[in-house]
Tab-separated table of C-alpha atoms in Angstrom:
chain	number	residue	atom	x	y	z
A	1	MET	CA	28.986	-24.123	-14.535
A	2	ALA	CA	32.469	-22.375	-13.854
A	3	ALA	CA	33.042	-20.391	-11.794
A	4	ARG	CA	32.125	-16.524	-11.962
A	5	THR	CA	34.301	-13.960	-9.903
A	6	THR	CA	30.798	-11.546	-8.161
A	7	LYS	CA	30.378	-8.647	-8.453
A	8	LEU	CA	28.699	-7.781	-6.239
A	9	ARG	CA	30.460	-4.630	-4.503
A	10	PRO	CA	27.704	-4.178	-0.764
A	11	VAL	CA	27.585	0.023	0.399
A	12	ARG	CA	28.195	0.149	3.846
A	13	GLU	CA	25.479	2.455	4.646
A	14	LEU	CA	23.854	-0.598	3.116
A	15	THR	CA	24.715	-3.262	5.013
A	16	PRO	CA	21.885	-4.778	6.394
A	17	GLU	CA	20.655	-3.894	10.228
A	18	LEU	CA	20.189	-6.990	12.638
A	19	GLU	CA	16.503	-5.656	14.240
A	20	PHE	CA	14.304	-7.335	16.363
A	21	ARG	CA	10.394	-7.108	16.750
A	22	THR	CA	7.766	-8.586	19.127
A	23	ILE	CA	4.988	-10.454	17.910
A	24	HIS	CA	2.337	-12.035	19.672
A	25	GLY	CA	5.312	-12.340	22.528
A	26	TYR	CA	8.104	-14.046	20.881
A	27	ARG	CA	10.386	-12.081	19.427
A	28	ARG	CA	11.638	-12.392	15.898
A	29	ALA	CA	14.087	-11.211	14.092
A	30	TYR	CA	14.868	-9.217	10.875
A	31	ARG	CA	17.290	-7.563	8.700
A	32	THR	CA	16.355	-4.554	6.615
A	33	ALA	CA	18.257	-1.862	4.518
A	34	GLY	CA	17.590	0.381	1.781
A	35	SER	CA	14.298	2.374	1.439
A	36	GLY	CA	11.486	2.063	-2.008
A	37	PRO	CA	9.502	-0.638	-2.622
A	38	ALA	CA	9.267	-2.797	-0.508
A	39	ILE	CA	10.966	-6.831	-0.839
A	40	LEU	CA	10.151	-9.162	1.692
A	41	LEU	CA	13.301	-12.284	1.508
A	42	ILE	CA	11.894	-15.661	3.060
A	43	HIS	CA	15.095	-18.027	3.620
A	44	GLY	CA	15.034	-22.251	3.486
A	45	ILE	CA	14.520	-24.689	5.960
A	46	GLY	CA	17.597	-24.441	8.806
A	47	ASP	CA	18.353	-21.273	6.944
A	48	ASN	CA	17.531	-18.057	8.184
A	49	SER	CA	18.459	-13.972	7.187
A	50	THR	CA	22.245	-14.182	7.065
A	51	THR	CA	22.028	-16.469	3.762
A	52	TRP	CA	20.922	-13.924	1.044
A	53	GLU	CA	23.656	-11.143	2.525
A	54	THR	CA	25.410	-10.645	-0.259
A	55	ILE	CA	21.867	-10.132	-2.714
A	56	GLN	CA	20.444	-8.477	0.222
A	57	SER	CA	22.801	-5.132	-0.256
A	58	LYS	CA	22.313	-4.867	-3.695
A	59	LEU	CA	19.257	-5.015	-3.688
A	60	ALA	CA	18.748	-2.433	-0.912
A	61	GLN	CA	20.809	0.216	-3.455
A	62	ARG	CA	16.475	0.550	-4.840
A	63	PHE	CA	14.410	-0.870	-2.556
A	64	THR	CA	13.503	-1.785	0.578
A	65	VAL	CA	14.714	-4.984	1.593
A	66	ILE	CA	13.640	-6.749	4.713
A	67	ALA	CA	14.915	-10.376	5.219
A	68	PRO	CA	13.363	-11.888	8.549
A	69	ASP	CA	14.656	-14.722	10.105
A	70	LEU	CA	11.472	-17.247	10.239
A	71	LEU	CA	9.861	-18.224	13.844
A	72	GLY	CA	12.315	-21.580	14.988
A	73	HIS	CA	15.474	-20.026	13.246
A	74	GLY	CA	17.509	-18.198	13.614
A	75	ARG	CA	18.170	-15.073	16.354
A	76	SER	CA	13.409	-15.394	16.608
A	77	ASP	CA	12.919	-17.270	18.970
A	78	LYS	CA	12.274	-20.851	19.412
A	79	PRO	CA	8.509	-21.626	20.102
A	80	ARG	CA	6.294	-24.829	21.295
A	81	ALA	CA	4.713	-23.818	18.531
A	82	ASP	CA	3.207	-24.063	14.969
A	83	TYR	CA	5.456	-24.734	12.062
A	84	SER	CA	3.606	-24.849	9.599
A	85	VAL	CA	4.037	-22.935	5.516
A	86	ALA	CA	0.006	-21.236	6.627
A	87	ALA	CA	1.523	-20.741	10.289
A	88	TYR	CA	4.917	-18.706	8.600
A	89	ALA	CA	2.611	-16.589	6.180
A	90	ASN	CA	0.742	-15.413	9.174
A	91	GLY	CA	3.745	-14.359	10.730
A	92	MET	CA	5.007	-12.130	7.985
A	93	ARG	CA	1.545	-10.345	7.404
A	94	ASP	CA	2.342	-9.675	10.944
A	95	LEU	CA	5.310	-9.063	10.300
A	96	LEU	CA	4.896	-6.232	8.140
A	97	SER	CA	1.629	-5.173	9.564
A	98	VAL	CA	4.075	-4.460	12.950
A	99	LEU	CA	7.178	-2.236	10.119
A	100	ASP	CA	3.678	-0.524	8.512
A	101	VAL	CA	4.702	-2.582	4.933
A	102	ASP	CA	1.194	-2.288	3.213
A	103	LYS	CA	2.983	-4.720	-0.170
A	104	VAL	CA	5.913	-6.448	-1.069
A	105	THR	CA	7.197	-8.290	-3.934
A	106	VAL	CA	8.410	-12.039	-2.232
A	107	VAL	CA	10.933	-13.872	-3.107
A	108	GLY	CA	11.852	-17.444	-0.815
A	109	HIS	CA	13.871	-20.058	-1.004
A	110	SER	CA	13.796	-23.643	-0.705
A	111	LEU	CA	10.821	-24.429	2.150
A	112	GLY	CA	10.139	-20.276	1.913
A	113	GLY	CA	9.845	-20.595	-1.742
A	114	GLY	CA	5.497	-22.757	-0.207
A	115	VAL	CA	5.457	-19.936	2.710
A	116	ALA	CA	5.425	-17.100	-0.763
A	117	MET	CA	3.044	-19.144	-2.383
A	118	GLN	CA	0.671	-19.281	0.133
A	119	PHE	CA	1.472	-15.682	1.758
A	120	ALA	CA	0.145	-14.617	-2.098
A	121	TYR	CA	-2.696	-16.964	-1.147
A	122	GLN	CA	-3.594	-16.411	1.996
A	123	PHE	CA	-2.970	-12.914	1.922
A	124	PRO	CA	-3.731	-11.283	-2.351
A	125	GLN	CA	-3.799	-7.422	-1.423
A	126	LEU	CA	-0.417	-7.210	0.417
A	127	VAL	CA	2.073	-9.090	-2.953
A	128	GLU	CA	3.066	-7.485	-6.052
A	129	ARG	CA	4.982	-10.027	-7.108
A	130	LEU	CA	6.413	-13.606	-6.944
A	131	ILE	CA	9.672	-14.826	-7.223
A	132	LEU	CA	10.077	-18.392	-5.885
A	133	VAL	CA	13.581	-19.971	-5.779
A	134	GLY	CA	14.016	-23.669	-5.773
A	135	ALA	CA	10.389	-23.419	-4.605
A	136	GLY	CA	9.356	-26.260	-2.038
A	137	GLY	CA	5.620	-27.630	-2.373
A	138	VAL	CA	5.391	-28.241	-6.083
A	139	THR	CA	4.742	-32.367	-6.602
A	140	GLN	CA	5.828	-34.872	-3.727
A	141	ASP	CA	9.600	-35.193	-4.864
A	142	VAL	CA	12.199	-34.289	-2.378
A	143	ASN	CA	16.020	-35.047	-1.445
A	144	ILE	CA	16.062	-38.348	1.010
A	145	ALA	CA	18.246	-36.929	3.259
A	146	LEU	CA	14.885	-34.950	3.905
A	147	ARG	CA	12.953	-37.862	3.243
A	148	ALA	CA	14.845	-39.889	6.506
A	149	ALA	CA	15.381	-36.746	8.708
A	150	SER	CA	11.086	-36.377	8.998
A	151	LEU	CA	10.475	-40.640	9.989
A	152	PRO	CA	9.396	-40.457	13.993
A	153	MET	CA	13.689	-41.436	14.582
A	154	GLY	CA	14.810	-39.428	11.992
A	155	SER	CA	15.222	-36.034	13.459
A	156	GLU	CA	15.702	-37.254	16.941
A	157	ALA	CA	18.495	-37.694	16.086
A	158	LEU	CA	19.482	-34.688	15.116
A	159	ALA	CA	20.850	-35.040	18.657
A	160	LEU	CA	23.643	-36.310	18.022
A	161	LEU	CA	25.031	-33.258	16.449
A	162	ARG	CA	25.010	-32.696	20.140
A	163	LEU	CA	27.572	-34.838	20.869
A	164	PRO	CA	31.730	-34.072	21.426
A	165	MET	CA	33.403	-34.273	17.323
A	166	VAL	CA	30.360	-35.467	16.084
A	167	LEU	CA	29.442	-31.861	13.993
A	168	PRO	CA	33.698	-31.649	13.173
A	169	ALA	CA	33.431	-35.368	11.431
A	170	LEU	CA	30.200	-34.526	9.624
A	171	GLN	CA	32.254	-30.850	8.957
A	172	VAL	CA	35.257	-33.180	7.619
A	173	VAL	CA	33.743	-36.193	5.885
A	174	GLY	CA	31.018	-32.927	4.146
A	175	ARG	CA	34.521	-31.022	2.366
A	176	VAL	CA	35.369	-34.279	0.873
A	177	ALA	CA	32.156	-35.042	-0.347
A	178	GLY	CA	31.650	-31.731	-1.363
A	179	ALA	CA	35.617	-32.068	-3.847
A	180	VAL	CA	35.009	-35.797	-4.699
A	181	PHE	CA	30.850	-34.385	-6.284
A	182	GLY	CA	33.402	-30.955	-7.237
A	183	SER	CA	30.375	-27.965	-9.356
A	184	THR	CA	27.931	-31.430	-9.344
A	185	GLY	CA	24.379	-29.420	-7.665
A	186	LEU	CA	25.434	-32.559	-4.177
A	187	GLY	CA	28.589	-30.605	-5.228
A	188	ARG	CA	27.938	-27.270	-4.574
A	189	ASP	CA	24.897	-27.488	-2.598
A	190	ILE	CA	27.567	-29.417	0.324
A	191	PRO	CA	29.132	-26.592	1.862
A	192	ASP	CA	25.260	-24.211	2.372
A	193	VAL	CA	23.987	-28.270	4.055
A	194	LEU	CA	26.866	-28.071	6.396
A	195	ARG	CA	26.103	-24.565	7.651
A	196	ILE	CA	22.601	-24.824	7.920
A	197	LEU	CA	23.844	-28.357	10.128
A	198	ALA	CA	26.264	-25.685	12.911
A	199	ASP	CA	22.838	-24.362	13.493
A	200	LEU	CA	20.846	-27.055	14.317
A	201	PRO	CA	22.865	-28.853	17.727
A	202	GLU	CA	20.880	-26.525	19.873
A	203	PRO	CA	18.220	-27.849	21.395
A	204	THR	CA	14.812	-25.750	20.610
A	205	ALA	CA	16.808	-25.658	17.330
A	206	SER	CA	16.873	-28.869	16.417
A	207	SER	CA	12.840	-28.994	17.566
A	208	ALA	CA	12.156	-26.013	15.834
A	209	PHE	CA	13.329	-28.280	12.535
A	210	ALA	CA	11.420	-31.124	12.644
A	211	ARG	CA	8.301	-29.524	13.829
A	212	THR	CA	9.288	-27.680	10.448
A	213	LEU	CA	10.148	-30.446	8.606
A	214	ARG	CA	7.312	-32.562	9.323
A	215	ALA	CA	5.033	-29.829	8.695
A	216	VAL	CA	5.820	-30.134	4.509
A	217	VAL	CA	7.742	-33.843	4.660
A	218	ASP	CA	7.280	-36.501	4.803
A	219	TRP	CA	9.032	-41.252	3.606
A	220	ARG	CA	7.326	-40.208	1.072
A	221	GLY	CA	8.259	-36.421	0.148
A	222	GLN	CA	6.326	-33.191	-0.330
A	223	VAL	CA	3.487	-33.544	1.725
A	224	VAL	CA	1.284	-30.787	-0.268
A	225	THR	CA	1.298	-28.862	-4.251
A	226	MET	CA	0.903	-25.547	-5.395
A	227	LEU	CA	-0.308	-27.035	-8.371
A	228	ASP	CA	-4.149	-27.115	-7.997
A	229	ARG	CA	-4.523	-23.667	-7.027
A	230	CYS	CA	-1.624	-22.200	-9.375
A	231	TYR	CA	-4.330	-20.325	-11.513
A	232	LEU	CA	-4.758	-18.032	-8.923
A	233	THR	CA	-1.880	-16.164	-9.564
A	234	GLN	CA	-2.325	-14.652	-12.910
A	235	SER	CA	-2.806	-11.204	-11.649
A	236	VAL	CA	0.655	-11.634	-9.930
A	237	PRO	CA	3.204	-11.163	-11.698
A	238	VAL	CA	5.544	-14.678	-11.276
A	239	GLN	CA	9.214	-15.568	-11.415
A	240	LEU	CA	10.343	-19.265	-10.729
A	241	ILE	CA	14.497	-18.935	-10.223
A	242	TRP	CA	16.057	-22.397	-10.336
A	243	GLY	CA	18.584	-24.621	-10.090
A	244	SER	CA	19.962	-26.967	-12.971
A	245	ARG	CA	21.553	-29.713	-10.643
A	246	ASP	CA	19.335	-28.590	-7.403
A	247	SER	CA	20.129	-31.852	-5.646
A	248	VAL	CA	16.863	-30.459	-2.917
A	249	ILE	CA	13.980	-29.982	-4.787
A	250	PRO	CA	14.611	-31.593	-8.787
A	251	VAL	CA	14.753	-29.325	-12.137
A	252	SER	CA	11.806	-30.405	-13.350
A	253	HIS	CA	9.756	-28.611	-10.432
A	254	ALA	CA	10.557	-25.246	-12.208
A	255	ARG	CA	9.743	-27.023	-15.718
A	256	MET	CA	6.008	-27.682	-13.491
A	257	ALA	CA	5.496	-24.899	-12.025
A	258	HIS	CA	5.878	-22.346	-14.690
A	259	ALA	CA	3.099	-24.765	-17.281
A	260	ALA	CA	1.018	-24.652	-14.470
A	261	MET	CA	1.176	-20.553	-13.893
A	262	PRO	CA	-0.653	-18.865	-16.861
A	263	GLY	CA	2.617	-16.236	-17.901
A	264	SER	CA	5.271	-16.759	-14.673
A	265	ARG	CA	8.917	-15.886	-16.345
A	266	LEU	CA	11.415	-18.615	-16.111
A	267	GLU	CA	14.903	-18.541	-15.112
A	268	ILE	CA	17.473	-21.814	-14.920
A	269	PHE	CA	20.903	-21.423	-13.484
A	270	GLU	CA	22.860	-23.350	-15.677
A	271	GLY	CA	25.140	-25.696	-13.719
A	272	SER	CA	24.039	-24.573	-10.250
A	273	GLY	CA	22.494	-25.987	-7.264
A	274	HIS	CA	19.349	-24.889	-5.041
A	275	PHE	CA	21.201	-21.987	-3.440
A	276	PRO	CA	21.354	-19.723	-7.309
A	277	PHE	CA	21.635	-16.947	-5.170
A	278	HIS	CA	24.920	-18.272	-3.704
A	279	ASP	CA	26.316	-19.138	-6.867
A	280	ASP	CA	26.176	-16.737	-9.046
A	281	PRO	CA	24.280	-13.719	-7.329
A	282	ASP	CA	25.361	-10.944	-9.881
A	283	ARG	CA	22.749	-12.930	-11.933
A	284	PHE	CA	20.424	-13.272	-9.958
A	285	VAL	CA	19.853	-9.992	-8.880
A	286	GLU	CA	20.198	-8.567	-12.442
A	287	VAL	CA	16.755	-11.475	-13.022
A	288	VAL	CA	15.015	-9.521	-9.954
A	289	GLU	CA	15.380	-5.696	-11.429
A	290	GLN	CA	14.975	-6.707	-14.418
A	291	PHE	CA	11.875	-8.446	-13.155
A	292	ILE	CA	10.187	-5.775	-10.757
A	293	SER	CA	11.829	-3.000	-13.365
A	294	SER	CA	9.463	-4.921	-16.180
A	295	THR	CA	6.824	-6.252	-14.519
A	296	GLU	CA	3.718	-3.585	-13.374
A	297	PRO	CA	2.841	-4.889	-9.936
A	298	ALA	CA	-0.642	-7.048	-8.792
A	299	THR	CA	-3.198	-4.499	-8.137
A	300	TYR	CA	-5.957	-6.968	-5.968
A	301	ASP	CA	-9.302	-7.277	-7.787
A	302	GLN	CA	-11.908	-9.156	-5.620
A	303	ASP	CA	-14.012	-9.334	-8.379
A	304	TYR	CA	-11.436	-11.624	-10.208
A	305	LEU	CA	-10.446	-12.798	-7.372
A	306	ARG	CA	-13.458	-14.247	-6.494
A	307	GLY	CA	-13.491	-15.845	-10.554
A	308	LEU	CA	-11.470	-17.912	-10.727
A	309	LEU	CA	-11.946	-20.084	-7.646
A	310	ARG	CA	-15.782	-19.703	-8.673
A	311	ASP	CA	-14.537	-21.232	-12.429
A	312	GLY	CA	-11.873	-22.911	-10.790
A	313	ARG	CA	-8.306	-23.900	-12.372
A	314	LYS	CA	-8.641	-25.308	-16.517
A	315	THR	CA	-7.020	-27.874	-17.899
A	316	ASP	CA	-6.783	-26.516	-21.051
A	317	GLU	CA	-4.268	-23.922	-19.392
A	318	ILE	CA	-1.092	-25.230	-18.401
A	319	SER	CA	1.509	-24.689	-20.633
A	320	GLY	CA	4.638	-26.878	-21.874
A	321	SER	CA	5.741	-30.131	-23.543
A	322	ILE	CA	3.815	-32.205	-23.462
A	323	ASP	CA	5.697	-34.861	-20.317
A	324	THR	CA	5.776	-32.023	-18.024
A	325	ARG	CA	1.267	-31.562	-18.708
A	326	VAL	CA	1.302	-34.749	-17.892
A	327	ALA	CA	2.894	-34.381	-14.836
A	328	VAL	CA	1.373	-31.569	-13.175
A	329	LEU	CA	-2.327	-32.876	-13.954
A	330	ASP	CA	-0.857	-36.169	-12.470
A	331	ALA	CA	0.610	-34.152	-10.022
A	332	MET	CA	-2.979	-32.780	-8.717
A	333	ASP	CA	-4.840	-35.667	-9.120
A	334	HIS	CA	-2.755	-38.417	-7.051
A	335	ASP	CA	-0.319	-35.583	-4.949
A	336	GLU	CA	-1.798	-34.883	-1.409
A	337	ARG	CA	-2.888	-31.194	-1.022
A	338	SER	CA	-2.899	-28.359	1.621
A	339	ALA	CA	-6.064	-27.953	4.007
A	340	THR	CA	-5.778	-24.673	3.787
């Protein structure tokens, strides 16, 4: 993808402010800015709320934008706790309640996409719209490095990052690899991977990372799929955003999720990697703002939801090419399911 110079100019008074709230005895960090309808930004595994900084400042000119550090990440506490996707969804519900926010458009990236989908499933009355960005939880495929890290000794190897010169050496190797792979998806994703690795040497951070990873990934890949309940989003506007060269979660997952979600929209950033909002923040903000302005917020209807649950998923509502439909049906029949 050709390099594009960002034209975003964050307004000084809308620069996200770091704040803290204690919930259930644990300190939770979040960054907030702006006023208007609320947007909740949920980051991926090992990452933190600063990943959204560029787009948060821009979106805050029209919206109240809340970007939390998930428990076990960033400046939030890192206890020995439940780091499942369902637990993270509960945490988002609790934070919004404390902040007196009753309705949100939820934007989730990577693991955060899985959390966003789970949040919409558990608390549909709180969700106006759903935006999934390189989202986890579609089907099994995931980068082999994450599979390896989920092994019994894999995540413990993160302790090596605490040894002198190990992290600097990895960063040098990463920069060389980034130069070698250039504008490929892997080349684009390496700087963000190195940024995330730099936060992991601290023992509680690496422990939280391991617990989070093992809740969603094992040696075979992702352990849950949302495809079996995508039909429940029929009353919720859904926007999918993916990089065509995502090296972590293949772009084929975007097409499968789009096929399984009737009425969803799909935007693929050609040449982008796993962080399309870093590769082209201007376009990302434009897509989000256009999606919000062109859709009506979902209205919670318990009777309608009850009817969907009773009828179950209908295979004839899956769209897309024959190959995509077959892939969706195969994943529904063979992938493991969320127990929640």
